[in-house]
């Protein structure tokens, strides 16, 4: 098995190139689709390895940069100077965060996840690349903006056809999003129309810490996933809406509805694709059978045993 630190160093440069490609792909649907497809493949192949969790976060960043490309240099996100600055910055961040993540995994062996077989890893990678790549092409080609980010994020998180319970995470995400949707509407209804920015920012920070608390618990990635999504929805919507100068409450309502619609669409896409692959699931995840040959002098195969 490849050690966590080795994986981080080997994948640092490709990951940085993906960041550059996602930014350049914000205006090119085919390039954007190719970048997300490669990112999804790496994520599905490495996410269960020590230090591999960083590639799940990387796909989320790639989806963000496809719809809102970062600007570190100049005025054009797709210009060479900005792409170079982004690539170097991403390289440093990946090495730093990846090594920290690998260290944590190494010290917490009791929380280690079992590595998938090569067959499952490759099948997951190819399936994820196809599904997320096509979705990314649709998002960029139709200029879906922030709704496109939520669509990509939902497909990325829900579409894992070869895990033990592929339907559970989809159910949790829908429940969490609906509850978060209700929380945001309750906050907007309670606060006055001219409420200051901090009135939305403070709850967003509180929900953010609540989400981190859930995710850091031993069951944060399984049975409590719906609760994490419940806190994630108001955190993102309120945080984004708090930066709006005029019509803040209406902007938050629009963001909330956009996230709900995109999440439902993303779950639907993921579930349909999981259903398509479900007939092949048992064959892919089944452990290969080992046929043991009987000794030459055993009664079952000896020529003079009759």
C-alpha positions as YAML, in Angstrom:
chain: A
units: angstrom
residues:
- id: 1
  name: UNK
  ca: [0.00, 0.00, 0.00]
- id: 2
  name: UNK
  ca: [1.26, 3.45, -0.89]
- id: 3
  name: UNK
  ca: [2.07, 5.52, 2.20]
- id: 4
  name: UNK
  ca: [0.08, 8.70, 2.78]
- id: 5
  name: UNK
  ca: [3.08, 11.03, 2.43]
- id: 6
  name: UNK
  ca: [4.22, 9.36, -0.79]
- id: 7
  name: UNK
  ca: [0.72, 9.79, -2.24]
- id: 8
  name: UNK
  ca: [0.67, 13.50, -1.34]
- id: 9
  name: UNK
  ca: [4.04, 14.21, -2.97]
- id: 10
  name: UNK
  ca: [3.29, 12.19, -6.09]
- id: 11
  name: UNK
  ca: [-0.09, 13.84, -6.66]
- id: 12
  name: UNK
  ca: [0.86, 17.43, -5.70]
- id: 13
  name: UNK
  ca: [1.83, 18.54, -9.21]
- id: 14
  name: UNK
  ca: [-1.12, 16.90, -11.02]
- id: 15
  name: UNK
  ca: [-3.46, 18.43, -8.46]
- id: 16
  name: UNK
  ca: [-1.99, 21.89, -9.09]
- id: 17
  name: UNK
  ca: [-2.40, 21.40, -12.83]
- id: 18
  name: UNK
  ca: [-6.04, 20.46, -12.27]
- id: 19
  name: UNK
  ca: [-6.57, 23.75, -10.42]
- id: 20
  name: UNK
  ca: [-5.13, 25.63, -13.39]
- id: 21
  name: UNK
  ca: [-7.26, 23.57, -15.79]
- id: 22
  name: UNK
  ca: [-10.47, 24.19, -13.83]
- id: 23
  name: UNK
  ca: [-9.87, 27.96, -13.90]
- id: 24
  name: UNK
  ca: [-9.14, 27.90, -17.62]
- id: 25
  name: UNK
  ca: [-12.13, 25.59, -18.13]
- id: 26
  name: UNK
  ca: [-14.54, 28.15, -16.65]
- id: 27
  name: UNK
  ca: [-14.98, 29.46, -20.21]
- id: 28
  name: UNK
  ca: [-14.54, 26.15, -22.04]
- id: 29
  name: UNK
  ca: [-17.10, 23.43, -21.37]
- id: 30
  name: UNK
  ca: [-15.04, 20.56, -22.82]
- id: 31
  name: UNK
  ca: [-11.92, 21.52, -20.87]
- id: 32
  name: UNK
  ca: [-13.96, 21.93, -17.70]
- id: 33
  name: UNK
  ca: [-15.53, 18.51, -18.20]
- id: 34
  name: UNK
  ca: [-12.12, 16.90, -18.76]
- id: 35
  name: UNK
  ca: [-10.65, 18.48, -15.63]
- id: 36
  name: UNK
  ca: [-13.56, 17.41, -13.40]
- id: 37
  name: UNK
  ca: [-13.43, 13.92, -14.91]
- id: 38
  name: UNK
  ca: [-9.74, 13.53, -14.02]
- id: 39
  name: UNK
  ca: [-10.36, 15.00, -10.57]
- id: 40
  name: UNK
  ca: [-13.25, 12.61, -9.96]
- id: 41
  name: UNK
  ca: [-11.14, 9.65, -11.06]
- id: 42
  name: UNK
  ca: [-8.34, 10.55, -8.64]
- id: 43
  name: UNK
  ca: [-10.84, 11.16, -5.86]
- id: 44
  name: UNK
  ca: [-12.54, 7.79, -6.22]
- id: 45
  name: UNK
  ca: [-9.26, 5.88, -6.55]
- id: 46
  name: UNK
  ca: [-7.44, 7.54, -3.63]
- id: 47
  name: UNK
  ca: [-10.10, 8.74, -1.19]
- id: 48
  name: UNK
  ca: [-9.87, 5.62, 1.00]
- id: 49
  name: UNK
  ca: [-6.08, 5.76, 1.17]
- id: 50
  name: UNK
  ca: [-4.19, 7.54, 3.98]
- id: 51
  name: UNK
  ca: [-3.93, 11.20, 2.95]
- id: 52
  name: UNK
  ca: [-6.29, 10.61, 0.03]
- id: 53
  name: UNK
  ca: [-9.17, 12.57, 1.57]
- id: 54
  name: UNK
  ca: [-7.53, 15.73, 0.23]
- id: 55
  name: UNK
  ca: [-8.73, 14.79, -3.27]
- id: 56
  name: UNK
  ca: [-12.35, 14.88, -2.17]
- id: 57
  name: UNK
  ca: [-11.77, 18.48, -1.07]
- id: 58
  name: UNK
  ca: [-9.88, 19.13, -4.29]
- id: 59
  name: UNK
  ca: [-12.88, 18.16, -6.42]
- id: 60
  name: UNK
  ca: [-15.01, 20.57, -4.39]
- id: 61
  name: UNK
  ca: [-12.47, 23.33, -5.08]
- id: 62
  name: UNK
  ca: [-12.40, 22.43, -8.78]
- id: 63
  name: UNK
  ca: [-16.18, 22.72, -8.94]
- id: 64
  name: UNK
  ca: [-15.96, 26.12, -7.24]
- id: 65
  name: UNK
  ca: [-13.36, 27.41, -9.68]
- id: 66
  name: UNK
  ca: [-15.35, 26.23, -12.67]
- id: 67
  name: UNK
  ca: [-18.26, 28.50, -11.74]
- id: 68
  name: UNK
  ca: [-16.28, 31.28, -9.96]
- id: 69
  name: UNK
  ca: [-12.63, 31.25, -11.15]
- id: 70
  name: UNK
  ca: [-10.17, 32.79, -8.63]
- id: 71
  name: UNK
  ca: [-8.27, 35.95, -9.55]
- id: 72
  name: UNK
  ca: [-4.81, 36.25, -7.97]
- id: 73
  name: UNK
  ca: [-3.06, 38.26, -10.69]
- id: 74
  name: UNK
  ca: [-4.26, 40.78, -13.29]
- id: 75
  name: UNK
  ca: [-7.86, 41.22, -14.40]
- id: 76
  name: UNK
  ca: [-8.56, 38.03, -16.38]
- id: 77
  name: UNK
  ca: [-8.79, 34.73, -14.44]
- id: 78
  name: UNK
  ca: [-7.83, 32.77, -17.56]
- id: 79
  name: UNK
  ca: [-4.74, 34.86, -18.33]
- id: 80
  name: UNK
  ca: [-1.33, 33.20, -18.09]
- id: 81
  name: UNK
  ca: [-0.11, 35.25, -15.13]
- id: 82
  name: UNK
  ca: [-3.13, 34.39, -13.00]
- id: 83
  name: UNK
  ca: [-2.96, 30.69, -13.96]
- id: 84
  name: UNK
  ca: [0.74, 30.54, -13.01]
- id: 85
  name: UNK
  ca: [0.11, 32.25, -9.66]
- id: 86
  name: UNK
  ca: [-2.80, 29.91, -8.94]
- id: 87
  name: UNK
  ca: [-0.80, 26.80, -9.84]
- id: 88
  name: UNK
  ca: [2.11, 27.71, -7.55]
- id: 89
  name: UNK
  ca: [-0.24, 28.66, -4.71]
- id: 90
  name: UNK
  ca: [-2.16, 25.41, -5.09]
- id: 91
  name: UNK
  ca: [1.09, 23.41, -5.07]
- id: 92
  name: UNK
  ca: [2.14, 24.88, -1.72]
- id: 93
  name: UNK
  ca: [-1.32, 24.41, -0.19]
- id: 94
  name: UNK
  ca: [-1.64, 20.78, -1.35]
- id: 95
  name: UNK
  ca: [1.78, 19.84, 0.06]
- id: 96
  name: UNK
  ca: [1.06, 21.58, 3.36]
- id: 97
  name: UNK
  ca: [-2.50, 20.35, 3.93]
- id: 98
  name: UNK
  ca: [-1.79, 16.91, 2.46]
- id: 99
  name: UNK
  ca: [1.12, 16.27, 4.81]
- id: 100
  name: UNK
  ca: [-0.97, 17.37, 7.79]
- id: 101
  name: UNK
  ca: [-3.77, 15.03, 6.72]
- id: 102
  name: UNK
  ca: [-1.35, 12.13, 6.22]
- id: 103
  name: UNK
  ca: [0.11, 12.75, 9.68]
- id: 104
  name: UNK
  ca: [-3.34, 12.67, 11.29]
- id: 105
  name: UNK
  ca: [-4.25, 9.44, 9.49]
- id: 106
  name: UNK
  ca: [-0.96, 7.86, 10.57]
- id: 107
  name: UNK
  ca: [-1.56, 8.73, 14.23]
- id: 108
  name: UNK
  ca: [-5.20, 7.61, 14.21]
- id: 109
  name: UNK
  ca: [-4.91, 4.09, 12.89]
- id: 110
  name: UNK
  ca: [-8.09, 3.11, 14.74]
- id: 111
  name: UNK
  ca: [-10.09, 5.32, 12.37]
- id: 112
  name: UNK
  ca: [-8.41, 3.96, 9.21]
- id: 113
  name: UNK
  ca: [-10.76, 2.91, 6.46]
- id: 114
  name: UNK
  ca: [-10.17, -0.31, 4.54]
- id: 115
  name: UNK
  ca: [-8.54, 0.22, 1.17]
- id: 116
  name: UNK
  ca: [-10.62, -0.86, -1.82]
- id: 117
  name: UNK
  ca: [-9.48, -3.56, -4.18]
- id: 118
  name: UNK
  ca: [-7.87, -2.38, -7.40]
- id: 119
  name: UNK
  ca: [-10.96, -3.45, -9.33]
- id: 120
  name: UNK
  ca: [-13.34, -1.44, -7.12]
- id: 121
  name: UNK
  ca: [-11.04, 1.59, -7.09]
- id: 122
  name: UNK
  ca: [-10.67, 1.67, -10.87]
- id: 123
  name: UNK
  ca: [-14.38, 1.02, -11.48]
- id: 124
  name: UNK
  ca: [-15.30, 3.80, -9.04]
- id: 125
  name: UNK
  ca: [-12.81, 6.14, -10.69]
- id: 126
  name: UNK
  ca: [-14.07, 5.52, -14.21]
- id: 127
  name: UNK
  ca: [-17.73, 5.79, -13.22]
- id: 128
  name: UNK
  ca: [-17.12, 8.97, -11.22]
- id: 129
  name: UNK
  ca: [-15.12, 10.50, -14.06]
- id: 130
  name: UNK
  ca: [-17.88, 9.88, -16.58]
- id: 131
  name: UNK
  ca: [-20.75, 11.11, -14.41]
- id: 132
  name: UNK
  ca: [-19.01, 14.18, -12.98]
- id: 133
  name: UNK
  ca: [-17.38, 15.03, -16.29]
- id: 134
  name: UNK
  ca: [-20.69, 15.12, -18.16]
- id: 135
  name: UNK
  ca: [-22.28, 17.11, -15.33]
- id: 136
  name: UNK
  ca: [-19.41, 19.63, -15.41]
- id: 137
  name: UNK
  ca: [-19.81, 20.05, -19.16]
- id: 138
  name: UNK
  ca: [-23.52, 20.80, -18.68]
- id: 139
  name: UNK
  ca: [-22.81, 23.31, -15.88]
- id: 140
  name: UNK
  ca: [-20.22, 25.27, -17.86]
- id: 141
  name: UNK
  ca: [-22.03, 25.05, -21.19]
- id: 142
  name: UNK
  ca: [-25.28, 26.36, -19.67]
- id: 143
  name: UNK
  ca: [-23.54, 28.88, -17.37]
- id: 144
  name: UNK
  ca: [-25.42, 27.71, -14.27]
- id: 145
  name: UNK
  ca: [-23.24, 29.71, -11.85]
- id: 146
  name: UNK
  ca: [-23.68, 28.96, -8.14]
- id: 147
  name: UNK
  ca: [-26.50, 26.53, -8.85]
- id: 148
  name: UNK
  ca: [-24.01, 24.60, -10.98]
- id: 149
  name: UNK
  ca: [-21.63, 24.39, -8.03]
- id: 150
  name: UNK
  ca: [-24.32, 22.84, -5.82]
- id: 151
  name: UNK
  ca: [-25.22, 20.44, -8.61]
- id: 152
  name: UNK
  ca: [-21.60, 19.30, -8.99]
- id: 153
  name: UNK
  ca: [-21.10, 19.08, -5.24]
- id: 154
  name: UNK
  ca: [-24.20, 16.93, -4.75]
- id: 155
  name: UNK
  ca: [-23.27, 14.53, -7.55]
- id: 156
  name: UNK
  ca: [-19.72, 14.33, -6.21]
- id: 157
  name: UNK
  ca: [-20.85, 13.48, -2.66]
- id: 158
  name: UNK
  ca: [-23.80, 11.18, -3.47]
- id: 159
  name: UNK
  ca: [-22.54, 9.20, -6.47]
- id: 160
  name: UNK
  ca: [-20.59, 6.32, -4.94]
- id: 161
  name: UNK
  ca: [-22.17, 3.22, -6.51]
- id: 162
  name: UNK
  ca: [-19.84, 0.62, -4.99]
- id: 163
  name: UNK
  ca: [-19.98, 1.59, -1.30]
- id: 164
  name: UNK
  ca: [-21.96, -0.64, 1.11]
- id: 165
  name: UNK
  ca: [-25.08, 1.58, 1.22]
- id: 166
  name: UNK
  ca: [-25.17, 3.77, -1.90]
- id: 167
  name: UNK
  ca: [-28.71, 5.03, -1.25]
- id: 168
  name: UNK
  ca: [-28.18, 6.16, 2.34]
- id: 169
  name: UNK
  ca: [-26.06, 9.24, 1.66]
- id: 170
  name: UNK
  ca: [-28.53, 10.46, -0.97]
- id: 171
  name: UNK
  ca: [-31.37, 10.18, 1.55]
- id: 172
  name: UNK
  ca: [-29.33, 11.98, 4.21]
- id: 173
  name: UNK
  ca: [-28.45, 14.80, 1.83]
- id: 174
  name: UNK
  ca: [-32.07, 15.39, 0.85]
- id: 175
  name: UNK
  ca: [-33.25, 15.39, 4.48]
- id: 176
  name: UNK
  ca: [-30.41, 17.68, 5.59]
- id: 177
  name: UNK
  ca: [-31.00, 20.12, 2.74]
- id: 178
  name: UNK
  ca: [-34.74, 20.32, 3.41]
- id: 179
  name: UNK
  ca: [-34.13, 20.98, 7.13]
- id: 180
  name: UNK
  ca: [-31.47, 23.58, 6.32]
- id: 181
  name: UNK
  ca: [-33.82, 25.17, 3.79]
- id: 182
  name: UNK
  ca: [-36.45, 25.53, 6.52]
- id: 183
  name: UNK
  ca: [-33.93, 27.04, 8.95]
- id: 184
  name: UNK
  ca: [-32.88, 29.73, 6.47]
- id: 185
  name: UNK
  ca: [-36.47, 30.68, 5.71]
- id: 186
  name: UNK
  ca: [-37.23, 30.89, 9.43]
- id: 187
  name: UNK
  ca: [-34.26, 33.22, 10.00]
- id: 188
  name: UNK
  ca: [-35.21, 35.44, 7.05]
- id: 189
  name: UNK
  ca: [-38.83, 35.55, 8.26]
- id: 190
  name: UNK
  ca: [-37.84, 36.49, 11.84]
- id: 191
  name: UNK
  ca: [-35.28, 39.19, 10.96]
- id: 192
  name: UNK
  ca: [-36.49, 42.56, 9.61]
- id: 193
  name: UNK
  ca: [-35.91, 43.46, 5.95]
- id: 194
  name: UNK
  ca: [-33.29, 46.06, 6.92]
- id: 195
  name: UNK
  ca: [-31.34, 43.75, 9.25]
- id: 196
  name: UNK
  ca: [-27.57, 44.45, 9.22]
- id: 197
  name: UNK
  ca: [-25.06, 42.09, 7.66]
- id: 198
  name: UNK
  ca: [-23.82, 40.76, 11.03]
- id: 199
  name: UNK
  ca: [-27.36, 39.51, 11.84]
- id: 200
  name: UNK
  ca: [-26.89, 36.92, 9.06]
- id: 201
  name: UNK
  ca: [-23.13, 36.47, 9.47]
- id: 202
  name: UNK
  ca: [-23.23, 35.45, 13.15]
- id: 203
  name: UNK
  ca: [-25.72, 32.57, 12.62]
- id: 204
  name: UNK
  ca: [-23.67, 31.45, 9.63]
- id: 205
  name: UNK
  ca: [-20.56, 31.16, 11.80]
- id: 206
  name: UNK
  ca: [-22.48, 29.32, 14.51]
- id: 207
  name: UNK
  ca: [-23.83, 26.82, 11.99]
- id: 208
  name: UNK
  ca: [-20.32, 26.40, 10.58]
- id: 209
  name: UNK
  ca: [-18.90, 25.42, 13.97]
- id: 210
  name: UNK
  ca: [-21.86, 23.12, 14.55]
- id: 211
  name: UNK
  ca: [-21.16, 21.38, 11.24]
- id: 212
  name: UNK
  ca: [-17.47, 20.91, 12.11]
- id: 213
  name: UNK
  ca: [-18.44, 19.47, 15.49]
- id: 214
  name: UNK
  ca: [-20.64, 16.87, 13.79]
- id: 215
  name: UNK
  ca: [-18.02, 15.98, 11.18]
- id: 216
  name: UNK
  ca: [-15.29, 15.56, 13.81]
- id: 217
  name: UNK
  ca: [-17.36, 13.11, 15.82]
- id: 218
  name: UNK
  ca: [-16.69, 9.36, 15.33]
- id: 219
  name: UNK
  ca: [-19.98, 8.96, 13.41]
- id: 220
  name: UNK
  ca: [-19.78, 12.28, 11.56]
- id: 221
  name: UNK
  ca: [-19.27, 10.72, 8.14]
- id: 222
  name: UNK
  ca: [-21.97, 8.08, 8.45]
- id: 223
  name: UNK
  ca: [-25.04, 8.17, 10.66]
- id: 224
  name: UNK
  ca: [-24.85, 11.93, 11.36]
- id: 225
  name: UNK
  ca: [-24.25, 13.05, 7.78]
- id: 226
  name: UNK
  ca: [-27.79, 14.44, 7.49]
- id: 227
  name: UNK
  ca: [-27.13, 16.65, 10.52]
- id: 228
  name: UNK
  ca: [-23.91, 18.00, 9.00]
- id: 229
  name: UNK
  ca: [-25.79, 18.90, 5.80]
- id: 230
  name: UNK
  ca: [-28.52, 20.54, 7.90]
- id: 231
  name: UNK
  ca: [-25.91, 22.92, 9.33]
- id: 232
  name: UNK
  ca: [-24.02, 23.28, 6.04]
- id: 233
  name: UNK
  ca: [-27.01, 24.69, 4.14]
- id: 234
  name: UNK
  ca: [-27.71, 27.73, 6.35]
- id: 235
  name: UNK
  ca: [-23.98, 28.33, 6.84]
- id: 236
  name: UNK
  ca: [-23.30, 28.68, 3.09]
- id: 237
  name: UNK
  ca: [-26.52, 30.52, 2.21]
- id: 238
  name: UNK
  ca: [-26.34, 33.01, 5.10]
- id: 239
  name: UNK
  ca: [-22.60, 33.57, 4.64]
- id: 240
  name: UNK
  ca: [-23.03, 34.29, 0.93]
- id: 241
  name: UNK
  ca: [-26.15, 36.38, 1.40]
- id: 242
  name: UNK
  ca: [-24.56, 38.50, 4.15]
- id: 243
  name: UNK
  ca: [-22.22, 40.05, 1.56]
- id: 244
  name: UNK
  ca: [-25.14, 41.42, -0.50]
- id: 245
  name: UNK
  ca: [-25.59, 45.16, -0.03]
- id: 246
  name: UNK
  ca: [-29.18, 45.65, -1.23]
- id: 247
  name: UNK
  ca: [-32.16, 43.33, -0.89]
- id: 248
  name: UNK
  ca: [-30.25, 40.97, 1.41]
- id: 249
  name: UNK
  ca: [-33.27, 38.96, 2.55]
- id: 250
  name: UNK
  ca: [-34.48, 38.42, -1.02]
- id: 251
  name: UNK
  ca: [-30.98, 37.42, -2.13]
- id: 252
  name: UNK
  ca: [-30.82, 34.83, 0.66]
- id: 253
  name: UNK
  ca: [-34.21, 33.40, -0.31]
- id: 254
  name: UNK
  ca: [-33.03, 33.12, -3.92]
- id: 255
  name: UNK
  ca: [-29.81, 31.39, -2.88]
- id: 256
  name: UNK
  ca: [-31.72, 29.00, -0.64]
- id: 257
  name: UNK
  ca: [-34.16, 28.02, -3.38]
- id: 258
  name: UNK
  ca: [-31.30, 27.68, -5.89]
- id: 259
  name: UNK
  ca: [-29.43, 25.32, -3.54]
- id: 260
  name: UNK
  ca: [-32.56, 23.25, -2.93]
- id: 261
  name: UNK
  ca: [-33.30, 22.87, -6.64]
- id: 262
  name: UNK
  ca: [-29.68, 22.03, -7.48]
- id: 263
  name: UNK
  ca: [-29.44, 19.51, -4.64]
- id: 264
  name: UNK
  ca: [-32.60, 17.70, -5.70]
- id: 265
  name: UNK
  ca: [-31.38, 17.62, -9.31]
- id: 266
  name: UNK
  ca: [-27.93, 16.38, -8.23]
- id: 267
  name: UNK
  ca: [-29.39, 13.62, -6.06]
- id: 268
  name: UNK
  ca: [-31.66, 12.57, -8.94]
- id: 269
  name: UNK
  ca: [-28.71, 12.37, -11.35]
- id: 270
  name: UNK
  ca: [-26.64, 10.39, -8.87]
- id: 271
  name: UNK
  ca: [-29.45, 7.95, -8.06]
- id: 272
  name: UNK
  ca: [-30.25, 7.30, -11.72]
- id: 273
  name: UNK
  ca: [-26.58, 6.58, -12.44]
- id: 274
  name: UNK
  ca: [-26.29, 4.34, -9.35]
- id: 275
  name: UNK
  ca: [-29.38, 2.43, -10.52]
- id: 276
  name: UNK
  ca: [-27.84, 1.95, -13.97]
- id: 277
  name: UNK
  ca: [-24.68, 0.47, -12.44]
- id: 278
  name: UNK
  ca: [-26.46, -1.53, -9.73]
- id: 279
  name: UNK
  ca: [-26.77, -4.77, -11.79]
- id: 280
  name: UNK
  ca: [-22.95, -4.85, -12.07]
- id: 281
  name: UNK
  ca: [-22.32, -3.95, -8.43]
- id: 282
  name: UNK
  ca: [-21.98, -7.45, -6.93]
- id: 283
  name: UNK
  ca: [-19.66, -8.63, -9.69]
- id: 284
  name: UNK
  ca: [-17.34, -5.62, -9.24]
- id: 285
  name: UNK
  ca: [-17.11, -5.66, -5.44]
- id: 286
  name: UNK
  ca: [-16.96, -9.47, -5.08]
- id: 287
  name: UNK
  ca: [-13.61, -10.71, -3.84]
- id: 288
  name: UNK
  ca: [-11.79, -12.87, -6.41]
- id: 289
  name: UNK
  ca: [-12.05, -16.57, -5.71]
- id: 290
  name: UNK
  ca: [-8.82, -18.40, -5.00]
- id: 291
  name: UNK
  ca: [-8.76, -21.94, -6.40]
- id: 292
  name: UNK
  ca: [-6.45, -24.20, -4.47]
- id: 293
  name: UNK
  ca: [-4.96, -27.12, -6.34]
- id: 294
  name: UNK
  ca: [-5.01, -30.44, -4.56]
- id: 295
  name: UNK
  ca: [-1.62, -32.04, -3.82]
- id: 296
  name: UNK
  ca: [-0.47, -34.45, -6.50]
- id: 297
  name: UNK
  ca: [-0.45, -37.37, -4.08]
- id: 298
  name: UNK
  ca: [-3.90, -36.73, -2.65]
- id: 299
  name: UNK
  ca: [-6.53, -39.48, -3.04]
- id: 300
  name: UNK
  ca: [-8.69, -37.19, -5.18]
- id: 301
  name: UNK
  ca: [-6.17, -36.90, -7.99]
- id: 302
  name: UNK
  ca: [-3.87, -39.88, -7.56]
- id: 303
  name: UNK
  ca: [-3.93, -42.17, -10.63]
- id: 304
  name: UNK
  ca: [-3.54, -45.31, -8.57]
- id: 305
  name: UNK
  ca: [-6.22, -44.45, -6.04]
- id: 306
  name: UNK
  ca: [-8.80, -46.72, -7.66]
...
